[in-house]
Amino acid sequence: MSVKDSTPAEPITIVGGGPKKVLYTLKTVARIGLLNSAKALNSKNTCKACGLGMGGQRGGMTNEKDEFPSVCNKSIQAQSTDIQQPIPTDLFNHTLDDFKQLSAYELEHLGRLNNPLFKSADGNKYSPVSWEFALDKMARAFAATKSERSFFYSSGRSSNEAGFVLQLLARLYGTNNVNNCSYYCHQATGVGLQNVIGSGTATVSLEDVGNCDCIFVIGANPSSNHPRFVHQLKNCRERGGQVIVINPAKEPGLVRFAVPKSAKSMLSGGTWIASEYVQPKIGSDLALFKGIAKALLESNQIATDYIAQYTDHFQTFKSDIDNTDWQKIIDTCGVDKEKIIALANAYAQSEKAIFAWGMGITHHLHGVENVEAIANLALLRGMLGKPAAGLLPLRGHSNVQGIGTVGVKPILAEDVLQQLEQHLGVQLPRTKGMDTLACLTAAYEGKIDTAFIMGGNLFSATPNSGWAQEALDKINFKVYLTTTLNAGHITGMETSEALILPVTARDEEWQATTQESMFNYVRLSDGGIDRLHNVKPEVEILCELGKRLLPDCPLDFNQLKQHNSIRAAIAATIPGLSELKDIAQTKQEFTIKNRLLDTPTFKTENTKAQFQTNPLPTPVTSAEYPFLLASIRSEGQFNSIIYEESDSYRGTDTRWSVLMNPADIGELGIAAGDCANIQSPQGVMKAVKVFAFDLPRGNAMAYYPEANVLIATTHDPRSKTPAFKSVPVKITATAH
């Protein structure tokens, strides 16, 4: 074994944000052109990045609080993808094998797609084809398929209009196999919150965040994934509030962050973000939450009158907490009793607390239980149903919440189905639909023949990469709607047919579209920027498929191409969206009705919030696989899109890496900078570069989607979300 004295196993100290991000932004703007950048960022279109949301009718760099400039690195990155030149058609003389040699970063930066592409079942390359060929081929493939042997999928970047038409088309075709990317991210949030309060979305507004005095940030890294949320954390600290971070990894950007829009923050070398930073072991959050609840109960720092008047099942919950031994809590989460009590006391000092969380909470076999436990903590002190306090799931993609709202999910409420049938004069199926992973499992079993995939990168988003590739390739025909190439377009189609249809980006749409933020706020995007001349909007493609596939359908798909018609249908059938009907004329953006909780009246059967009681989960590690690994995203990526190979906040210079506790590295007999192998029952990552990071002993992190080869398809039984962040592995030094 080689020991590199020059590379000690000590984590690198880094401040998030700062001049490097400013320089990166300038570099990106220079690459795509100042005029292009200004036009894109100032147009009245919603940001294409995270669910925090900005833009729309207030202008591209303004949020609903009229804060300007509300722009971040993620916004620039998303724009840089769309403001690319078209890929030369000659490039498609290369085989799929050639394209597979490219990294995700290289594929993303080939340019924009500007021609429909077709790959035959026995071919090994894509060929440019006409739109007429593509539309007819797609319609014939679905017409030849039994509807129950198909599925329809959408990412969170599509518009509400496209999502509504997608799910409607699928159901008119005869299937409820309609799903979206939330089943791989925040579905546990929706299920857990539904069980507690009868609604699955955030209970607070952005204005509430600006008025609270305590923010919990749990299992999330907004410095990388929601940079503009860090500005809200900074503001909370500066007005004397608390920011309590709960995360196994000591993320530099959550310790200190130089906020580019704040001169004071930049000049001082960064604002201190976390007032408390607690690092439980990966996957042990439920034990920590029980510990905080236990400390609150033992010190009688709870809202007794609120609990009695507005909640149910408190005594069952209290009994479970009372009977959970302190030592069991400490041993499970790895946080000592004094620290847990200090956390409880810090929470007890607050009058208006908001709990925000990310996929570090949902990506476990007990993700729903984690979400329920967070909601329990909010109920204990009466933080649900009053201004500037409540629950805030940190959604990933810019319209992932909207896509779910308009019905891109396998189960629609019966009243919504009836409203759709009455308004549109159609009959819709009541057969049980399959979630995202279930659809791919059916494909793996040879039970799916066609798939319609609107945006995203379903291959790279799916665990167990070899299994995912085989499952997708067993689907005889797939159609992808996309702006750029990604690994999902060249992997998993070795022996099957595929069409790739190039679509307009949000700010290129021919008609106005709408999007919904994580705050339940609906924005209007004007579209209208003209960049490419052979791309089509998603709604146009969906309606053309509908005309060809369902010629006898009573629905007029030509009429449905008009976005005003779609919005009228949504307004008439989806609860809370009546204001959507005239938004193109009024330009009045709005918060969806009856979602924010300013009073403690809940959407449960008896209007009371329901305390939930769950046992501590069984450990998933073993003697053979003693480490627990979480897959993570880097500062230089968004979901599966890779903008940079390095991670400037964590100090890594390659994505083929593993981050570990320094003592664990030393125990392997190696040093930071050496290589190691990571193995799970599903697969192996060989010769990954080892980096020291501030993590609990026995925990490790590796980048997604590269680490998907290690991750099983086992999933939370209630949300169906795979356990991307609790993967049992063994890590060994590579032989020299």
XYZ file of C-alpha atoms in Angstrom:
736
model
C 0.000 0.000 0.000
C 1.233 3.464 -0.786
C 0.806 6.138 1.830
C 0.952 9.670 0.448
C 2.276 11.936 3.179
C 1.452 14.940 1.036
C -2.250 14.040 1.020
C -3.323 13.574 4.642
C -6.721 12.074 5.384
C -8.225 15.334 6.570
C -11.332 16.999 5.143
C -10.800 20.173 3.162
C -12.213 23.381 4.659
C -14.220 25.226 2.035
C -16.639 28.147 2.091
C -19.647 27.714 -0.204
C -20.512 30.268 -2.874
C -18.137 33.195 -3.109
C -15.920 34.599 -5.859
C -15.399 31.215 -7.545
C -19.106 30.954 -8.261
C -19.175 34.514 -9.566
C -16.273 33.707 -11.882
C -17.958 30.486 -12.979
C -21.111 32.420 -13.814
C -19.130 34.960 -15.816
C -17.351 32.159 -17.664
C -20.650 30.472 -18.499
C -22.209 33.739 -19.629
C -19.178 34.403 -21.844
C -19.502 30.946 -23.404
C -23.178 31.324 -24.289
C -22.969 35.022 -25.126
C -23.961 38.066 -23.117
C -26.952 38.942 -25.304
C -28.267 35.371 -25.201
C -27.782 35.221 -21.436
C -29.472 38.547 -20.758
C -32.386 37.675 -23.012
C -32.900 34.314 -21.349
C -32.466 35.467 -17.760
C -34.567 38.622 -18.087
C -37.443 37.152 -20.083
C -40.742 36.527 -18.317
C -40.195 32.813 -17.924
C -39.937 30.673 -14.822
C -36.487 29.443 -13.789
C -35.713 25.987 -15.205
C -33.764 24.775 -12.188
C -35.007 23.951 -8.678
C -38.503 24.019 -7.231
C -37.781 27.170 -5.192
C -38.964 29.093 -8.224
C -38.425 32.575 -9.580
C -39.158 34.448 -12.764
C -42.469 34.393 -14.536
C -44.358 37.659 -14.900
C -42.157 39.525 -12.436
C -39.196 38.958 -14.722
C -36.586 36.268 -14.992
C -34.558 37.164 -11.910
C -37.318 38.127 -9.450
C -39.190 35.930 -6.975
C -42.712 36.304 -5.556
C -41.392 38.563 -2.785
C -40.093 40.894 -5.537
C -36.516 40.224 -4.448
C -34.016 41.066 -7.189
C -31.710 39.611 -8.355
C -32.998 36.135 -7.453
C -30.627 34.233 -9.663
C -28.097 31.525 -8.886
C -25.530 29.215 -10.381
C -28.202 26.594 -11.113
C -30.197 29.089 -13.179
C -27.139 29.906 -15.274
C -26.312 26.227 -15.715
C -29.824 25.406 -16.906
C -29.779 28.262 -19.388
C -26.351 27.261 -20.664
C -27.773 23.898 -21.732
C -30.584 25.430 -23.762
C -28.518 28.185 -25.383
C -26.373 25.743 -27.342
C -25.971 25.328 -31.074
C -27.698 22.321 -32.650
C -25.807 19.024 -32.823
C -24.518 18.541 -36.411
C -26.452 15.726 -38.072
C -23.155 14.193 -39.268
C -22.473 13.279 -35.660
C -25.138 10.596 -35.913
C -23.008 8.646 -38.346
C -21.378 7.374 -35.151
C -22.688 4.236 -33.480
C -24.275 3.975 -30.047
C -21.048 2.340 -28.915
C -19.207 5.531 -29.810
C -21.674 7.675 -27.879
C -21.388 5.354 -24.871
C -17.732 6.317 -24.578
C -18.778 9.876 -23.709
C -19.348 10.994 -20.130
C -22.612 12.539 -18.980
C -20.878 15.919 -19.084
C -19.706 15.373 -22.670
C -23.135 14.199 -23.846
C -24.806 17.239 -22.310
C -22.390 19.577 -24.069
C -22.729 18.112 -27.584
C -25.421 20.726 -28.233
C -29.174 20.899 -28.736
C -31.170 18.310 -30.620
C -32.809 19.817 -33.693
C -34.010 16.761 -35.642
C -36.172 13.757 -34.815
C -33.981 10.646 -34.554
C -34.863 6.992 -35.059
C -33.060 3.801 -34.127
C -34.294 0.467 -35.453
C -34.345 -2.688 -33.334
C -31.422 -4.242 -35.174
C -29.511 -0.999 -35.742
C -26.672 0.506 -33.740
C -27.086 4.172 -34.568
C -29.654 6.935 -34.712
C -30.679 8.418 -38.033
C -32.340 11.806 -38.576
C -35.935 11.414 -39.823
C -38.798 13.730 -40.730
C -41.435 14.782 -38.249
C -44.103 13.043 -40.328
C -42.199 9.754 -40.173
C -41.665 10.145 -36.436
C -45.277 10.972 -35.582
C -46.664 8.141 -37.720
C -44.119 5.650 -36.346
C -45.001 6.606 -32.778
C -48.762 6.336 -33.370
C -48.438 2.947 -35.090
C -46.309 1.573 -32.249
C -48.832 2.546 -29.572
C -51.792 1.441 -31.712
C -50.227 -2.031 -31.952
C -49.818 -2.248 -28.166
C -52.370 -3.241 -25.545
C -52.688 -0.179 -23.327
C -51.930 -2.130 -20.144
C -48.535 -3.026 -21.660
C -47.435 0.620 -21.888
C -46.436 3.418 -19.555
C -46.190 7.202 -19.720
C -43.598 9.157 -17.727
C -42.763 12.838 -17.211
C -39.886 14.670 -15.598
C -40.478 17.784 -13.500
C -39.251 20.223 -16.134
C -42.329 19.964 -18.354
C -45.180 22.454 -18.064
C -48.511 21.964 -16.329
C -50.121 22.075 -19.754
C -47.959 19.277 -21.166
C -48.326 17.178 -18.011
C -52.116 17.456 -18.081
C -52.323 16.430 -21.741
C -49.882 13.549 -21.151
C -51.917 11.998 -18.356
C -55.187 12.608 -20.177
C -53.885 11.018 -23.379
C -52.617 7.975 -21.467
C -55.946 7.450 -19.708
C -57.951 7.941 -22.919
C -55.640 5.353 -24.472
C -56.647 3.031 -21.638
C -53.880 2.959 -19.030
C -53.271 4.451 -15.599
C -49.571 3.584 -15.862
C -48.864 7.303 -15.596
C -45.974 8.365 -13.406
C -43.320 10.992 -12.823
C -39.913 11.522 -11.287
C -41.309 12.245 -7.802
C -41.480 8.495 -7.185
C -37.674 8.646 -7.118
C -37.482 11.735 -4.878
C -40.264 13.223 -2.726
C -43.073 10.663 -2.973
C -42.419 9.729 0.667
C -43.114 13.363 1.520
C -46.501 13.285 -0.158
C -47.498 10.025 1.540
C -46.211 11.030 4.973
C -47.787 14.480 5.011
C -51.064 13.096 3.681
C -51.166 10.750 6.670
C -50.531 13.564 9.154
C -52.331 16.619 7.774
C -54.343 15.328 4.799
C -52.269 17.238 2.221
C -48.942 16.362 0.627
C -47.321 19.732 -0.112
C -45.630 22.594 1.724
C -47.704 24.422 4.334
C -45.704 27.673 4.133
C -45.000 30.433 1.605
C -41.725 32.130 0.721
C -42.973 35.112 2.727
C -43.375 32.803 5.739
C -39.751 31.737 5.369
C -38.792 35.398 5.508
C -40.629 35.872 8.812
C -39.743 32.747 10.805
C -37.243 32.664 13.667
C -35.996 29.094 13.265
C -35.368 26.911 10.209
C -34.493 23.227 10.406
C -32.596 22.015 7.313
C -32.733 18.216 7.404
C -31.148 15.754 4.963
C -30.598 18.443 2.349
C -27.727 20.438 0.910
C -29.293 23.639 -0.441
C -25.896 25.279 -0.907
C -25.509 22.959 -3.915
C -29.075 22.110 -4.885
C -31.158 25.176 -3.898
C -28.610 28.025 -3.666
C -31.200 30.782 -3.370
C -32.615 29.084 -0.284
C -29.259 29.701 1.397
C -30.010 33.421 1.035
C -33.138 32.837 3.132
C -31.048 30.977 5.728
C -28.593 33.880 5.824
C -31.448 36.307 6.357
C -32.811 34.210 9.194
C -29.451 34.285 10.984
C -29.053 38.025 10.422
C -32.419 38.810 12.012
C -31.386 36.830 15.101
C -32.992 33.508 14.183
C -31.630 29.975 14.291
C -30.666 27.640 11.446
C -30.465 24.058 12.695
C -28.826 21.691 10.207
C -29.261 17.924 10.557
C -27.079 16.079 8.057
C -24.573 13.206 8.374
C -22.162 15.144 6.152
C -20.633 18.430 7.306
C -21.393 20.282 4.077
C -19.136 23.366 3.773
C -21.838 25.502 2.171
C -24.126 24.949 5.157
C -21.409 25.969 7.605
C -20.388 29.150 5.830
C -21.563 30.566 2.513
C -20.476 33.683 0.643
C -23.781 34.818 -0.866
C -22.936 36.454 -4.238
C -25.816 38.980 -4.080
C -24.722 40.182 -0.622
C -21.680 42.488 -0.598
C -21.360 42.084 3.162
C -21.370 38.300 2.868
C -18.781 38.333 0.076
C -16.437 40.848 1.724
C -16.542 39.093 5.095
C -15.471 35.790 3.568
C -18.877 34.247 3.964
C -21.910 34.250 6.256
C -22.136 31.674 9.023
C -25.211 29.629 8.116
C -25.782 26.895 10.715
C -26.303 27.954 14.317
C -26.442 24.229 15.219
C -25.044 21.425 13.055
C -25.788 17.833 14.055
C -24.439 14.777 12.236
C -26.458 11.619 12.860
C -25.410 8.397 11.179
C -26.832 7.905 7.682
C -30.394 6.578 7.852
C -30.784 7.134 11.610
C -32.861 10.326 11.480
C -35.928 8.660 12.975
C -33.971 7.857 16.153
C -32.764 11.454 16.398
C -36.300 12.797 15.911
C -37.544 10.489 18.658
C -34.754 11.808 20.861
C -35.761 15.431 20.265
C -39.384 14.527 21.003
C -38.325 12.702 24.164
C -36.349 15.716 25.385
C -39.299 18.041 24.690
C -41.699 15.751 26.521
C -39.417 15.236 29.519
C -38.920 18.991 29.902
C -42.623 19.676 29.229
C -41.768 22.069 26.392
C -44.793 21.125 24.308
C -47.991 22.913 23.220
C -50.385 20.998 25.496
C -53.545 22.960 24.663
C -52.831 22.893 20.921
C -52.240 19.128 21.014
C -55.474 18.522 22.906
C -57.577 20.702 20.605
C -56.114 20.097 17.157
C -54.522 16.619 17.083
C -55.323 12.924 17.474
C -53.334 9.916 18.718
C -50.977 11.904 20.929
C -51.112 9.438 23.823
C -50.087 6.562 21.561
C -47.225 8.666 20.243
C -46.176 9.742 23.750
C -46.252 6.176 25.027
C -43.941 5.071 22.219
C -41.493 7.898 22.949
C -41.597 7.212 26.707
C -40.846 3.548 26.054
C -37.932 4.264 23.701
C -34.748 3.986 25.738
C -32.314 6.922 25.639
C -29.368 4.592 25.114
C -31.122 2.962 22.144
C -31.623 6.406 20.608
C -27.989 7.415 21.198
C -26.547 4.153 19.898
C -28.726 4.267 16.776
C -28.136 7.856 15.688
C -24.638 8.386 17.118
C -25.539 11.744 18.685
C -25.051 12.067 22.441
C -27.902 12.865 24.831
C -26.601 16.317 25.746
C -26.546 17.362 22.087
C -30.060 16.057 21.504
C -31.344 17.940 24.550
C -29.603 21.082 23.299
C -31.380 20.677 19.954
C -34.726 20.318 21.702
C -34.027 23.406 23.816
C -33.040 25.409 20.729
C -36.303 24.402 19.068
C -38.237 25.255 22.250
C -36.895 28.817 22.117
C -38.533 29.438 18.744
C -41.975 30.888 18.228
C -42.149 30.379 14.452
C -40.218 27.315 13.247
C -40.107 25.892 9.738
C -38.904 22.365 8.979
C -37.291 21.970 5.531
C -35.998 18.648 4.247
C -34.644 16.938 1.166
C -33.942 13.480 -0.178
C -31.660 12.615 2.726
C -34.987 12.028 4.469
C -36.965 10.325 1.688
C -34.316 8.063 0.092
C -34.595 5.266 2.644
C -36.692 2.152 3.181
C -38.456 4.137 5.920
C -38.736 7.476 4.119
C -42.421 7.909 4.924
C -41.721 7.288 8.619
C -39.011 9.967 8.525
C -41.437 12.528 7.091
C -44.123 11.605 9.598
C -41.600 12.063 12.430
C -40.721 15.581 11.212
C -44.402 16.462 11.142
C -44.773 15.033 14.670
C -42.080 17.436 15.895
C -43.919 20.361 14.336
C -47.163 19.288 16.026
C -45.500 18.927 19.444
C -44.969 22.674 19.632
C -47.973 23.816 17.612
C -45.974 24.841 14.551
C -48.632 23.763 12.063
C -51.472 26.127 11.358
C -49.993 29.514 12.152
C -48.170 32.129 10.026
C -44.407 31.780 9.428
C -44.264 28.220 10.789
C -44.748 24.807 9.228
C -43.394 22.263 6.788
C -41.338 22.798 3.623
C -40.201 19.860 1.488
C -37.336 21.123 -0.703
C -38.498 19.977 -4.135
C -35.957 19.314 -6.844
C -37.122 20.129 -10.355
C -38.811 23.413 -11.195
C -42.261 21.936 -11.906
C -42.164 18.505 -10.313
C -44.895 19.547 -7.888
C -47.036 20.959 -10.685
C -46.711 17.774 -12.714
C -48.202 15.853 -9.798
C -50.893 18.461 -9.209
C -52.235 18.170 -12.777
C -52.511 14.393 -12.547
C -49.300 12.789 -13.788
C -49.590 9.942 -11.285
C -51.057 6.437 -11.377
C -53.923 7.161 -8.985
C -56.316 10.094 -9.337
C -58.952 10.876 -6.755
C -62.379 9.626 -7.813
C -63.865 13.125 -7.700
C -61.137 14.368 -10.078
C -61.786 11.486 -12.474
C -65.492 12.272 -12.453
C -64.848 15.973 -13.055
C -62.589 15.104 -16.001
C -65.215 12.811 -17.498
C -68.018 15.345 -17.097
C -66.040 18.322 -18.372
C -64.510 16.535 -21.362
C -67.305 14.087 -22.181
C -65.068 11.016 -22.020
C -64.727 7.730 -20.111
C -61.522 7.049 -18.178
C -60.221 3.719 -16.834
C -60.374 2.739 -13.157
C -57.754 -0.023 -13.374
C -54.845 0.241 -10.932
C -51.854 2.070 -12.394
C -48.200 1.345 -11.667
C -45.613 3.712 -10.164
C -42.272 4.426 -11.863
C -40.266 1.534 -10.404
C -43.190 -0.864 -10.836
C -43.365 0.024 -14.541
C -39.682 -0.759 -14.968
C -40.059 -3.978 -12.979
C -42.865 -4.984 -15.340
C -40.599 -4.114 -18.267
C -37.846 -6.294 -16.827
C -40.382 -9.130 -16.636
C -41.296 -8.645 -20.308
C -44.700 -7.096 -19.604
C -44.202 -3.663 -21.216
C -44.044 -3.107 -24.978
C -44.080 0.689 -25.382
C -43.095 3.689 -23.291
C -43.575 7.447 -23.696
C -40.873 9.297 -21.750
C -41.227 13.087 -21.598
C -37.992 14.665 -20.422
C -35.610 13.485 -17.748
C -33.139 10.620 -17.828
C -35.027 7.562 -16.645
C -32.069 5.202 -17.072
C -29.705 7.296 -14.972
C -32.400 7.973 -12.395
C -33.080 4.277 -11.797
C -31.144 2.152 -9.274
C -29.158 -0.964 -10.192
C -27.796 0.271 -13.524
C -27.372 -3.141 -15.147
C -30.921 -4.093 -14.225
C -32.237 -0.734 -15.456
C -30.479 -1.128 -18.805
C -31.957 -4.586 -19.303
C -35.438 -3.475 -18.255
C -35.457 -0.558 -20.693
C -34.092 -2.626 -23.556
C -36.907 -5.148 -23.098
C -39.381 -2.384 -24.014
C -39.785 -2.898 -27.758
C -40.463 0.746 -28.560
C -39.639 3.904 -26.634
C -40.161 7.540 -27.524
C -38.182 10.268 -25.764
C -39.024 13.970 -25.747
C -35.904 15.958 -24.915
C -33.766 19.014 -25.619
C -30.342 17.323 -25.350
C -28.828 13.851 -25.381
C -28.176 11.936 -22.181
C -27.167 8.436 -21.166
C -30.797 7.324 -21.161
C -30.997 7.832 -24.918
C -28.071 5.570 -25.750
C -28.289 2.903 -23.030
C -31.089 0.382 -22.677
C -32.010 0.215 -26.350
C -29.436 -2.179 -27.722
C -32.066 -4.509 -29.259
C -35.142 -2.248 -29.290
C -36.595 0.617 -31.304
C -36.445 4.209 -30.151
C -37.501 7.666 -31.306
C -35.999 10.870 -29.956
C -38.136 13.958 -30.555
C -36.533 17.390 -30.029
C -38.688 19.795 -28.040
C -38.724 23.479 -27.222
C -37.234 24.647 -23.950
C -39.574 26.497 -21.579
C -38.597 29.947 -22.820
C -39.000 28.805 -26.450
C -42.602 27.567 -26.123
C -44.930 28.789 -28.872
C -47.597 29.632 -26.270
C -47.478 30.617 -22.620
C -47.111 27.805 -20.059
C -47.438 27.557 -16.274
C -45.325 26.037 -13.500
C -45.801 25.449 -9.753
C -43.097 26.068 -7.158
C -42.469 24.175 -3.927
C -44.450 26.975 -2.230
C -47.617 26.060 -4.196
C -47.145 29.253 -6.225
C -48.167 29.134 -9.899
C -46.183 31.221 -12.392
C -46.809 32.091 -16.027
C -43.995 31.709 -18.569
C -44.321 33.669 -21.816
C -42.022 31.482 -23.934
C -41.401 33.069 -27.308
C -37.609 32.983 -27.688
C -36.668 31.662 -31.144
C -33.463 29.607 -31.206
C -34.007 26.408 -33.219
C -36.317 25.833 -36.159
C -37.083 22.106 -36.187
C -38.218 21.578 -32.608
C -41.812 21.308 -31.384
C -43.559 21.960 -28.049
C -44.476 18.904 -26.006
C -48.202 19.715 -26.189
C -48.015 19.841 -29.988
C -46.433 16.370 -30.090
C -48.867 14.888 -27.568
C -51.894 16.202 -29.448
C -50.552 14.932 -32.779
C -50.170 11.498 -31.175
C -53.703 11.751 -29.808
C -55.162 12.589 -33.232
C -53.469 9.606 -34.862
C -53.873 7.117 -32.032
C -57.458 7.911 -30.992
C -59.281 9.066 -34.154
C -62.713 8.247 -32.674
C -62.109 10.032 -29.379
C -64.766 12.685 -28.597
C -61.972 15.017 -27.506
C -60.784 17.472 -30.177
C -56.986 17.276 -30.011
C -56.616 20.210 -32.402
C -58.557 22.332 -29.929
C -56.475 20.916 -27.065
C -53.329 22.260 -28.736
C -54.463 25.678 -27.542
C -52.998 26.143 -24.088
C -55.943 28.276 -23.034
C -58.170 25.238 -23.649
C -55.893 23.062 -21.524
C -55.869 25.574 -18.682
C -59.659 25.832 -18.809
C -59.867 22.052 -18.422
C -57.390 22.059 -15.534
C -59.245 24.895 -13.804
C -62.539 23.021 -14.110
C -61.253 19.679 -12.831
C -58.253 20.081 -10.497
C -58.966 21.446 -6.984
C -57.490 24.856 -6.157
C -56.625 25.832 -9.727
C -59.684 27.830 -10.798
C -57.527 30.946 -11.275
C -55.513 29.134 -13.946
C -58.285 29.516 -16.528
C -57.620 33.174 -17.350
C -53.991 33.523 -16.274
C -52.778 34.225 -19.828
C -55.079 37.236 -19.965
C -54.880 38.483 -16.375
C -51.146 37.751 -15.931
C -52.050 37.218 -12.257
C -49.845 34.539 -10.718
C -51.259 32.936 -7.578
C -50.906 30.541 -4.667
C -53.030 27.401 -4.994
C -56.028 27.596 -2.680
C -56.323 25.669 0.587
C -52.739 24.472 0.841
C -50.983 26.952 3.108
C -51.842 26.483 6.775
C -52.378 29.726 8.660
C -54.956 28.123 10.959
C -54.854 24.612 12.527
C -57.669 23.145 10.455
C -56.450 20.108 8.562
C -57.739 18.161 5.555
C -58.174 14.951 7.508
C -61.569 13.331 8.065
C -62.037 14.991 11.463
C -60.004 18.153 10.591
C -57.372 17.228 13.199
C -53.720 16.445 12.575
C -52.796 12.809 13.178
C -49.714 11.936 15.239
C -47.961 8.933 13.686
C -46.120 6.232 15.652
C -43.437 4.054 14.059
C -40.750 1.682 15.378
C -37.068 2.304 14.755
C -35.952 0.654 11.496
C -33.819 -2.486 11.384
C -30.164 -1.824 10.454
C -29.310 -2.793 6.867
C -25.537 -3.182 7.234
C -23.889 -6.525 8.004
C -20.501 -8.049 8.698
C -20.015 -8.544 4.951
C -21.209 -5.038 4.034
C -20.303 -2.902 7.078
C -20.404 0.576 5.518
C -23.574 2.522 4.809
C -23.298 4.635 1.662
C -25.450 7.533 0.483
C -25.525 8.627 -3.135
C -25.165 12.401 -3.472
C -25.279 15.176 -6.041
C -22.397 17.549 -6.640
C -22.408 21.327 -6.812
C -21.798 20.976 -10.550
C -24.895 18.956 -11.405
C -28.674 19.169 -11.375
C -30.460 15.852 -10.972
C -28.714 13.611 -13.518
C -27.418 16.535 -15.637
C -23.673 17.032 -15.182
C -22.381 20.573 -15.747
C -18.967 20.159 -14.092
C -16.865 17.070 -13.366
C -15.458 18.529 -10.137
C -17.265 19.470 -6.944
C -15.894 22.786 -5.798
C -17.693 22.708 -2.436
C -16.447 19.279 -1.374
C -12.998 19.578 -2.919
C -13.279 16.558 -5.231
C -11.785 16.645 -8.724
C -13.494 13.538 -10.144
C -16.961 12.063 -9.917
C -15.491 8.543 -9.753
C -14.815 8.891 -6.060
C -15.827 7.994 -2.523
C -15.949 10.360 0.461
C -15.151 8.828 3.862
C -14.320 9.588 7.464
C -10.526 10.102 7.828
C -10.265 7.380 10.481
C -12.010 4.885 8.189
C -9.546 5.734 5.426
C -6.634 5.128 7.769
C -8.113 1.820 8.877
C -8.068 0.676 5.248
C -4.309 1.277 5.269
C -4.441 3.982 2.627
C -4.457 7.772 2.440
C -6.732 10.318 0.836
C -5.932 10.382 -2.869
C -5.431 6.625 -3.091
C -7.979 4.345 -4.731
C -10.457 1.852 -3.327
C -13.158 -0.512 -4.524
C -16.774 -0.195 -3.391
C -18.909 -3.316 -3.599
C -22.547 -4.048 -2.818
C -24.690 -7.117 -3.563
C -25.721 -5.342 -6.804
C -22.391 -4.288 -8.286
C -18.969 -2.747 -7.865
C -17.217 0.564 -8.463
C -13.553 -0.211 -9.017
C -10.598 2.075 -8.328
C -12.538 5.110 -7.141
C -10.503 7.976 -5.729
C -10.759 8.333 -1.941
C -11.459 11.729 -0.376
C -11.569 12.563 3.306
C -14.777 14.195 4.462
C -16.447 15.017 7.750
C -18.779 12.032 8.112
C -19.632 9.651 10.971
C -17.540 6.491 11.186
C -18.873 3.703 8.995
C -20.586 6.110 6.602
C -19.569 6.972 3.038
C -20.829 8.977 0.070
C -20.496 8.549 -3.701
C -21.884 10.553 -6.580
C -25.190 9.841 -8.292
C -25.810 8.506 -10.916
C -22.403 6.789 -11.017
C -23.180 5.020 -7.726
C -26.457 3.588 -9.084
C -24.547 0.433 -9.976
C -24.392 -0.259 -6.222
C -28.024 0.515 -5.372
C -30.743 -2.121 -5.146
C -34.311 -1.790 -6.376
C -35.566 -2.433 -2.845
C -37.789 0.449 -1.835
C -39.951 2.057 0.803
C -43.122 -0.072 0.741
C -45.424 2.922 1.201
C -43.906 5.478 -1.173
C -42.229 3.012 -3.598
C -39.094 5.194 -3.490
C -35.759 3.321 -3.789
C -33.269 3.543 -0.919
C -30.692 5.657 -2.754
C -29.158 6.937 0.491
C -28.862 3.822 2.654
C -26.800 1.350 0.638
C -24.837 -1.364 2.510
C -21.378 -1.715 0.950
C -17.878 -2.926 1.673
C -14.901 -0.725 0.830
C -11.472 -2.214 0.233
C -8.128 -0.818 -0.831
C -7.149 -1.572 -4.421
C -4.236 -3.919 -4.943
C -0.958 -2.403 -6.114
